[in-house]
mmCIF file of C-alpha atoms in Angstrom:
data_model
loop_
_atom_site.group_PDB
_atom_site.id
_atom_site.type_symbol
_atom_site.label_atom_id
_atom_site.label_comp_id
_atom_site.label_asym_id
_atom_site.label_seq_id
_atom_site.Cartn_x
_atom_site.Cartn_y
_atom_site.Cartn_z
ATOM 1 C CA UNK A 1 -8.248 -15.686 -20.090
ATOM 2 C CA UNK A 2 -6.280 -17.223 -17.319
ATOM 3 C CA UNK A 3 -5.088 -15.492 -14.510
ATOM 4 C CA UNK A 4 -2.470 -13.144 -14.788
ATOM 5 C CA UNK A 5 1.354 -14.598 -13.553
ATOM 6 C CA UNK A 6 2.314 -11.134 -12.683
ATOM 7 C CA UNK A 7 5.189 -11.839 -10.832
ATOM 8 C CA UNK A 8 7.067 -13.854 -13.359
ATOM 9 C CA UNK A 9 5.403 -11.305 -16.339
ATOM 10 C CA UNK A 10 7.383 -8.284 -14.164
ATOM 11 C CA UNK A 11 10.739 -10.683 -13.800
ATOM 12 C CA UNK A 12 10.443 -11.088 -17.478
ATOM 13 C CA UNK A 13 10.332 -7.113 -18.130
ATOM 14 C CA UNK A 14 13.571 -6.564 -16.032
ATOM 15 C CA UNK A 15 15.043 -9.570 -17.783
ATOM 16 C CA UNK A 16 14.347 -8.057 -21.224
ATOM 17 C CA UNK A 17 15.152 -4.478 -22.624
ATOM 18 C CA UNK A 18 15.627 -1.630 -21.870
ATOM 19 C CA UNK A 19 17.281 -3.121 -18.601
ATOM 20 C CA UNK A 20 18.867 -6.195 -19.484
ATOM 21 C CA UNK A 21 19.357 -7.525 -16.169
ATOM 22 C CA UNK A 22 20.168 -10.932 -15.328
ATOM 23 C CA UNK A 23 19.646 -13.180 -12.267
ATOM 24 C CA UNK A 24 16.894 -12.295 -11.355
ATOM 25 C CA UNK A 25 14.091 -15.004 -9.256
ATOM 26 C CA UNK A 26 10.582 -15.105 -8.245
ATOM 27 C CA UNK A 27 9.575 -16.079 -5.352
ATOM 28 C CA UNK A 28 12.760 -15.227 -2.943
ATOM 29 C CA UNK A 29 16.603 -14.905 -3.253
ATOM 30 C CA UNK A 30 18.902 -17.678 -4.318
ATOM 31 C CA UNK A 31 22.405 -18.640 -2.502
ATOM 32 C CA UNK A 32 24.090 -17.621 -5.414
ATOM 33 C CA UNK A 33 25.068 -15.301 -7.298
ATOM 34 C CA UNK A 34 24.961 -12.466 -4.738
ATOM 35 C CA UNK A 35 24.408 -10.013 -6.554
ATOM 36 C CA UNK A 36 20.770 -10.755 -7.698
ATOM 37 C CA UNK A 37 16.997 -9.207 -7.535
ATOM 38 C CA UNK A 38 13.795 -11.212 -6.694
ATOM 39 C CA UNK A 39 10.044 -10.369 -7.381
ATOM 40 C CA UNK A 40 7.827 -11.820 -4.724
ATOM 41 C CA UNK A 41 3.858 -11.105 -4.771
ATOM 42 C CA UNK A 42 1.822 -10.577 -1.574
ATOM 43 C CA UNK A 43 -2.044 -10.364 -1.124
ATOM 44 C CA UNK A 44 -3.174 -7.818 -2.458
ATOM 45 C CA UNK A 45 -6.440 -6.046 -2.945
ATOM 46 C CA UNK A 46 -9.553 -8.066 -5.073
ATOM 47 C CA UNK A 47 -9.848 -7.863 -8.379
ATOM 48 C CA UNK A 48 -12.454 -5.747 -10.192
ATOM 49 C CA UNK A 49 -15.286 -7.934 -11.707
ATOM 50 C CA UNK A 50 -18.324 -7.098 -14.549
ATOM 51 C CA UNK A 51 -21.658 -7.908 -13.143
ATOM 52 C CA UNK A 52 -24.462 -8.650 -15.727
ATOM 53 C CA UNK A 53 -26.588 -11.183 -16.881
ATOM 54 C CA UNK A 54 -24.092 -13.885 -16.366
ATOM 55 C CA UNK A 55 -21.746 -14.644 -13.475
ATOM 56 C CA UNK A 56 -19.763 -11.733 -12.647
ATOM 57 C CA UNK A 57 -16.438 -12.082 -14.355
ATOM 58 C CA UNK A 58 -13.130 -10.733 -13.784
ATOM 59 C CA UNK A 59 -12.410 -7.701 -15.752
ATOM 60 C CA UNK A 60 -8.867 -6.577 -14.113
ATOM 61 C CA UNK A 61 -6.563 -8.003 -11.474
ATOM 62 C CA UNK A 62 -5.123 -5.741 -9.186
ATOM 63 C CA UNK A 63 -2.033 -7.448 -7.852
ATOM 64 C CA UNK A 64 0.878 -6.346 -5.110
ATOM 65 C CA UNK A 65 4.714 -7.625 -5.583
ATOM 66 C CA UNK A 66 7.707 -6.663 -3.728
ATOM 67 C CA UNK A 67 10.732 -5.817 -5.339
ATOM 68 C CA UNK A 68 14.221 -7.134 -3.556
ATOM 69 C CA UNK A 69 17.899 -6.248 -4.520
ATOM 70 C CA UNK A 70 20.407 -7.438 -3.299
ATOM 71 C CA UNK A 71 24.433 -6.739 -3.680
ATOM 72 C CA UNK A 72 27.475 -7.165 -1.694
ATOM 73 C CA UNK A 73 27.273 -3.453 -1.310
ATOM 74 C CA UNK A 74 25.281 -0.829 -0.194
ATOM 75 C CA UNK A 75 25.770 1.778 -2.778
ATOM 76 C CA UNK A 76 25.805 -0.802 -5.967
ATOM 77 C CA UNK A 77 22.377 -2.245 -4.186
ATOM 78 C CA UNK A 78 20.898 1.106 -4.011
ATOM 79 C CA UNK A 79 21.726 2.126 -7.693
ATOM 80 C CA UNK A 80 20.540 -0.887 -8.926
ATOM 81 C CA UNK A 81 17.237 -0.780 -6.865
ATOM 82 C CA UNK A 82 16.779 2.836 -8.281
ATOM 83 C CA UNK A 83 17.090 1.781 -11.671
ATOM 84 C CA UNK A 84 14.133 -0.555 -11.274
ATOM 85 C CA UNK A 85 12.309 1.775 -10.317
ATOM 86 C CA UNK A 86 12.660 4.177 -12.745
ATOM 87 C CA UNK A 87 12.033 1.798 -15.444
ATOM 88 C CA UNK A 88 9.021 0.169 -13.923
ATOM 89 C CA UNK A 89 7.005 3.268 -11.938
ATOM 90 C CA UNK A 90 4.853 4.997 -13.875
ATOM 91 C CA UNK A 91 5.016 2.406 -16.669
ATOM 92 C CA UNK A 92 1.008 1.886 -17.886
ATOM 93 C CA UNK A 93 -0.135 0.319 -20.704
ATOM 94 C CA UNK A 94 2.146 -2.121 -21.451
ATOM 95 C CA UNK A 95 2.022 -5.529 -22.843
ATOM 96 C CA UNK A 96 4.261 -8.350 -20.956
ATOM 97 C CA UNK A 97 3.980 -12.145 -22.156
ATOM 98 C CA UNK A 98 0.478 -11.147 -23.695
ATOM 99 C CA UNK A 99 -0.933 -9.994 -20.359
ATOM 100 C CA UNK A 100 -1.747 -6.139 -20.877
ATOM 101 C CA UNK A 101 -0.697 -4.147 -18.223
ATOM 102 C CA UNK A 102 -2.866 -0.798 -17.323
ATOM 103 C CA UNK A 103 -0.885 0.549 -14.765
ATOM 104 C CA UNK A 104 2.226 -0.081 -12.743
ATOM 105 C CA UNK A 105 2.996 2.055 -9.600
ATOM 106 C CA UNK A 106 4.720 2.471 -6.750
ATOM 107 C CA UNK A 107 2.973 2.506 -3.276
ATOM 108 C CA UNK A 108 5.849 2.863 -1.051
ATOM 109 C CA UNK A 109 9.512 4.093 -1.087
ATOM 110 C CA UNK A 110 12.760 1.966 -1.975
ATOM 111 C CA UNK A 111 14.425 1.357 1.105
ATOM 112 C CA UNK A 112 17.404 -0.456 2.773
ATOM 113 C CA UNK A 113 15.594 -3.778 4.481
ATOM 114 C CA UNK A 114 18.145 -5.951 5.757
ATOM 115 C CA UNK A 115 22.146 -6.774 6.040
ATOM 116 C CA UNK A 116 22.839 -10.693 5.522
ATOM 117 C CA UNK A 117 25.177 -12.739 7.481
ATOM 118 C CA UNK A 118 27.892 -12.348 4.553
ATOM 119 C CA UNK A 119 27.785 -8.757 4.597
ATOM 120 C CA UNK A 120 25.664 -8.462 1.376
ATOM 121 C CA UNK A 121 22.381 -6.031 2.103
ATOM 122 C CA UNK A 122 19.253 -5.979 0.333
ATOM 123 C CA UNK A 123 16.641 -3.078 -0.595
ATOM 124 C CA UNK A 124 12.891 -3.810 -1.071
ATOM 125 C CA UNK A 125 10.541 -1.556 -2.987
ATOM 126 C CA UNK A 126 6.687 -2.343 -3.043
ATOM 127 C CA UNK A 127 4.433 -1.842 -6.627
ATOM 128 C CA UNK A 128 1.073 -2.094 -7.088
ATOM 129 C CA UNK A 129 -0.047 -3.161 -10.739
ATOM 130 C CA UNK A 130 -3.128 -4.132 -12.915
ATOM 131 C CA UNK A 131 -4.083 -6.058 -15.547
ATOM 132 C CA UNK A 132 -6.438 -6.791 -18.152
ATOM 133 C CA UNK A 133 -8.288 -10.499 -18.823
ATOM 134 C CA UNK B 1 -29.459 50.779 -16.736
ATOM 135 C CA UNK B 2 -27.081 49.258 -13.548
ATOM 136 C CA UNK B 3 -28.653 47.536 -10.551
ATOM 137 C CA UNK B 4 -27.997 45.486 -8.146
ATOM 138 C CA UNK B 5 -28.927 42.548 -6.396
ATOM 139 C CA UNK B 6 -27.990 41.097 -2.558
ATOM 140 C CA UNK B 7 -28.749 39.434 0.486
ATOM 141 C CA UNK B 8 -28.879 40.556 3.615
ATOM 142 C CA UNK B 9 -28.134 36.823 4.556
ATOM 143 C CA UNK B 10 -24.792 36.831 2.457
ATOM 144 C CA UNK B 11 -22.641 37.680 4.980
ATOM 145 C CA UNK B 12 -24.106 35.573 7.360
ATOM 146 C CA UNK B 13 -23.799 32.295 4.899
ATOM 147 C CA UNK B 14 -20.654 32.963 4.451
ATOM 148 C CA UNK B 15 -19.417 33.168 7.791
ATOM 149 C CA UNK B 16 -21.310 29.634 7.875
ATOM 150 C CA UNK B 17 -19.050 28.059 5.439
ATOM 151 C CA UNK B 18 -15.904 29.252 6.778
ATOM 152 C CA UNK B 19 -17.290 27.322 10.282
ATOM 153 C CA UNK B 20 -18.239 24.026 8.269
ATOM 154 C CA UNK B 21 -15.002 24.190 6.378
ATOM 155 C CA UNK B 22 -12.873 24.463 9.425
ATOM 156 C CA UNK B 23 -14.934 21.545 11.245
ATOM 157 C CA UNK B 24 -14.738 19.251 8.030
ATOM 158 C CA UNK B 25 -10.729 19.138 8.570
ATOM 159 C CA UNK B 26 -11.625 17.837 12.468
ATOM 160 C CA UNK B 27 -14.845 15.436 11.318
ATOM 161 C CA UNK B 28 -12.293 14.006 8.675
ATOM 162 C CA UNK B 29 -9.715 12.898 11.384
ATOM 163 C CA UNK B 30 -12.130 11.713 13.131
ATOM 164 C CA UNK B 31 -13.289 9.384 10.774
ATOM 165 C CA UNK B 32 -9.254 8.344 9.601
ATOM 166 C CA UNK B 33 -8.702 7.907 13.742
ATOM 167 C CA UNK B 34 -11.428 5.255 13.707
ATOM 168 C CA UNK B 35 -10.567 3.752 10.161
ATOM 169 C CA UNK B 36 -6.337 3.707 11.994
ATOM 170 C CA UNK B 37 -8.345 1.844 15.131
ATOM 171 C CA UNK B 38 -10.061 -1.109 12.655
ATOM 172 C CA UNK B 39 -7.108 -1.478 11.078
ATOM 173 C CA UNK B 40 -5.090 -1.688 14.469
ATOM 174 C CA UNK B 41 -7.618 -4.471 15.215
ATOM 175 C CA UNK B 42 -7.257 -6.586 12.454
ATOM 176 C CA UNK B 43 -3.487 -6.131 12.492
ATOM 177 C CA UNK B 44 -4.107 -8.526 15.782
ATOM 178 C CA UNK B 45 -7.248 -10.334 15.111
ATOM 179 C CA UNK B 46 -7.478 -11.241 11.359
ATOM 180 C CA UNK B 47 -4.435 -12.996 9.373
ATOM 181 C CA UNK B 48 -1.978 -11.742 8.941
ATOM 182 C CA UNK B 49 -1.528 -10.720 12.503
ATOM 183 C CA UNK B 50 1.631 -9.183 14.023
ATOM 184 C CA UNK B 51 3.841 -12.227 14.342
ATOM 185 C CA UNK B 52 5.031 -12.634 17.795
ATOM 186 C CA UNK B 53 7.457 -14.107 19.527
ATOM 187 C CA UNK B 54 8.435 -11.924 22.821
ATOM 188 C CA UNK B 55 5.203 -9.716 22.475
ATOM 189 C CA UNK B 56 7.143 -6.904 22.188
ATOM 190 C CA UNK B 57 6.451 -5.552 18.898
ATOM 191 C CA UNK B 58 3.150 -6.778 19.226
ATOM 192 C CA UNK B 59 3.027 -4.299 22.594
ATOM 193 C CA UNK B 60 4.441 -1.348 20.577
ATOM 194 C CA UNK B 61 1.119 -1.382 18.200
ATOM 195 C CA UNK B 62 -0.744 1.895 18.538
ATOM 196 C CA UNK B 63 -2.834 4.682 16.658
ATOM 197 C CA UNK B 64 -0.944 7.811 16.102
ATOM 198 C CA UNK B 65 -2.248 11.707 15.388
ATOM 199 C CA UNK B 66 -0.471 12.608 11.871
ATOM 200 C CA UNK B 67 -0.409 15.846 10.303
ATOM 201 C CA UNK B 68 -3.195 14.214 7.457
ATOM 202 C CA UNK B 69 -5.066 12.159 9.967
ATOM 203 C CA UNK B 70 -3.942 8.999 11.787
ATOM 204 C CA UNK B 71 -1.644 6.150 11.217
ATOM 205 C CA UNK B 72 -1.123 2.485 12.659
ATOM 206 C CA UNK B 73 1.861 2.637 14.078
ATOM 207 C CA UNK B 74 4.294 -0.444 15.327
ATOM 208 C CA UNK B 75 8.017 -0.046 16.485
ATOM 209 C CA UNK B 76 9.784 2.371 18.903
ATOM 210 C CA UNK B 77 10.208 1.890 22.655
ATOM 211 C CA UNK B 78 13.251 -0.624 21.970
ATOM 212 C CA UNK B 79 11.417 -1.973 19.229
ATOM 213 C CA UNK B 80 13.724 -1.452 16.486
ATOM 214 C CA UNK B 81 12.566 -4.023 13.963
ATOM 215 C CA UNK B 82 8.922 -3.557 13.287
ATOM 216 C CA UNK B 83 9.483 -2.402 9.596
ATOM 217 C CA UNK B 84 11.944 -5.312 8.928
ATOM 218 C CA UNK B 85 9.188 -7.796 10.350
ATOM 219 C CA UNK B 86 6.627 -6.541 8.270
ATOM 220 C CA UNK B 87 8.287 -6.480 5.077
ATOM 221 C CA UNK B 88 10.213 -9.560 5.182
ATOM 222 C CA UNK B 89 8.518 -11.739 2.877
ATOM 223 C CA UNK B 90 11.165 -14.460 3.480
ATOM 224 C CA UNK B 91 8.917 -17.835 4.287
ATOM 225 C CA UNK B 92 9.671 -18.488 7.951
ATOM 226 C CA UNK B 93 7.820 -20.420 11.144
ATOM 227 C CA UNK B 94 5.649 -17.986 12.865
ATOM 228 C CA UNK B 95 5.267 -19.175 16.730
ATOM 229 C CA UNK B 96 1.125 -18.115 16.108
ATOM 230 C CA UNK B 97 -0.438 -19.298 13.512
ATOM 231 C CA UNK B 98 -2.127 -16.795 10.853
ATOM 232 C CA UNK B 99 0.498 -14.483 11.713
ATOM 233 C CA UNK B 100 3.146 -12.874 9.006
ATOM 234 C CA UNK B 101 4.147 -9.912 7.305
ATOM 235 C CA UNK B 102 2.234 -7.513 5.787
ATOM 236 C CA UNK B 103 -0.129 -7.303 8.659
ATOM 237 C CA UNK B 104 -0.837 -4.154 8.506
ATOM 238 C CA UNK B 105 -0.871 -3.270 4.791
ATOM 239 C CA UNK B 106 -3.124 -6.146 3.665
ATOM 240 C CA UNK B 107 -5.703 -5.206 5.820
ATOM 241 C CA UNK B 108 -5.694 -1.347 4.590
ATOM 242 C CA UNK B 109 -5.857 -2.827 0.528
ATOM 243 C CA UNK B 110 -8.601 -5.214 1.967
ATOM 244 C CA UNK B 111 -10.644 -2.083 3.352
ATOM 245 C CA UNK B 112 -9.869 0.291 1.368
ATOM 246 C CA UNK B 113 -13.280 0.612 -0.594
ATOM 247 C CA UNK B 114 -14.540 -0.060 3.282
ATOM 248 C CA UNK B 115 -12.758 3.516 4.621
ATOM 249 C CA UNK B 116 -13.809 5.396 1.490
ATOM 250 C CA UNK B 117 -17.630 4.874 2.614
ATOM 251 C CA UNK B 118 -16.652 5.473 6.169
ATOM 252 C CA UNK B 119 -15.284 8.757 5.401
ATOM 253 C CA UNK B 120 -18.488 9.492 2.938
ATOM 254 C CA UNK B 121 -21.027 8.707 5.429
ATOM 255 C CA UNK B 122 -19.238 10.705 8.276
ATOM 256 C CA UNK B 123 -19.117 13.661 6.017
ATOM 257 C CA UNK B 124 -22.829 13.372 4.657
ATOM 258 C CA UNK B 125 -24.211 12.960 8.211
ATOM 259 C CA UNK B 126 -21.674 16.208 9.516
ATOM 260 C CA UNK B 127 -23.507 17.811 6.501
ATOM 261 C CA UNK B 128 -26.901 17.056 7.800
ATOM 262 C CA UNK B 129 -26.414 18.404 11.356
ATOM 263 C CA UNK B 130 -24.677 21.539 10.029
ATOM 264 C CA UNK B 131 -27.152 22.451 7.098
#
């Protein structure tokens, strides 16, 4: 099995239900619309392999992504960061786009990162996540 | 029939534990004080480094007592932006090349399964001088 696409599998869960949202990107914030959430991985730790009488193979990928929000204001950023990550920590054995999922958690705190030149500010919330081949 | 069995030792091994206990807490910071110190070092020696551009934050990096152990610590002194430089995944042009965020957290995922055997062997040796 190929490797997991784990950002665009966890843009896909927030696209779909229970949340529903919309606009959201991998791979960074577009100019538009500014209200908007992005999923962006990062190195992360290596993935677990089988050793045995053939090559060793990958048996899970462990994988890092960083959640943004952003909003033209603080409050409505916030809430909607929050509701990410209510819907997403925690969440473990799940099936997205065929990949299954064995955990997903989070490894740091949502938090206020940055105020853009338009007055819009964004929070960022870090997961860590693993998969199955 | 009721009797009873002891050892006049008891006492004595007990009072032992209560010392190896008590130096276990210390022998464990020692060992997260120099896991905070490799990780310090490869925050400035192994990509992703601290990006730098005045030096500054780069200047601010340090190893810090915690309640639980130790911590890498960047920021303070003026330096009001290390968090915002470390998390900013945003592509941008680093002045130094391999440098860029995360440079502190990739290198604590990358060891972790490093610092758990750290911490083991510490312990197992602190064991064998005590015992």
């Amino acid at each position: 099995m190929a490797s997991p696409k784990m950002a665009v599998d966890v843009a896909d869960y927030l696209l779909g239900a229970p949340l529903n949202l919309t606009s959201v990107f991998i791979d960074g914030f577009t100019p538009t619309p500014v209200a908007q959430y992005s999923v962006q991985e990062y190195s992360g730790p290596p993935p677990v392999r089988i050793h045995g009488n053939t090559s060793p193979n990958i048996a899970l990928d462990e994988g890092m992504l960083q959640i943004s929000v952003r909003n033209a204001t603080k409050q409505t950023a916030r809430t909607n960061m929050m509701a990410v990550v209510d819907q997403l920590d925690g969440l473990a054995g799940t099936t997205i786009n065929s990949t299954f999922y064995t955990y997903i958690q989070s490894v740091s705190r949502p938090r206020f990162h940055r105020t853009n030149e338009d007055g819009s500010v964004e929070f960022v919330w870090e997961i860590r996540l693993q998969s199955r081949r | 029939m009721l009797f009873r069995i002891s050892s006049h030792d008891l006492p004595r091994i007990q009072m032992k534990l209560q010392t190896v206990v008590a130096k276990i807490n210390i022998r464990t910071k020692t060992s997260t004080k120099r896991i905070a110190e490799l990780i310090l070092k490869d925050s400035q020696t192994v990509p992703p480094t601290v990006p730098i551009k005045t030096g500054k934050l780069k200047s601010t990096g340090r190893v810090e007592g915690t309640p639980q152990g130790h911590a890498v610590v960047y920021g303070g002194g003026g330096v009001d932006y290390a968090e915002f430089v470390h998390d900013d995944l945003r592509p941008r042009k680093y002045t130094v090349a391999g440098s860029g965020p995360k440079f502190v957290e990739t290198h604590i995922l990358r060891r972790f399964d490093e610092m758990k055997t750290i911490m083991s062997a510490d312990l197992q040796q602190f064991l064998n001088e005590e015992f």
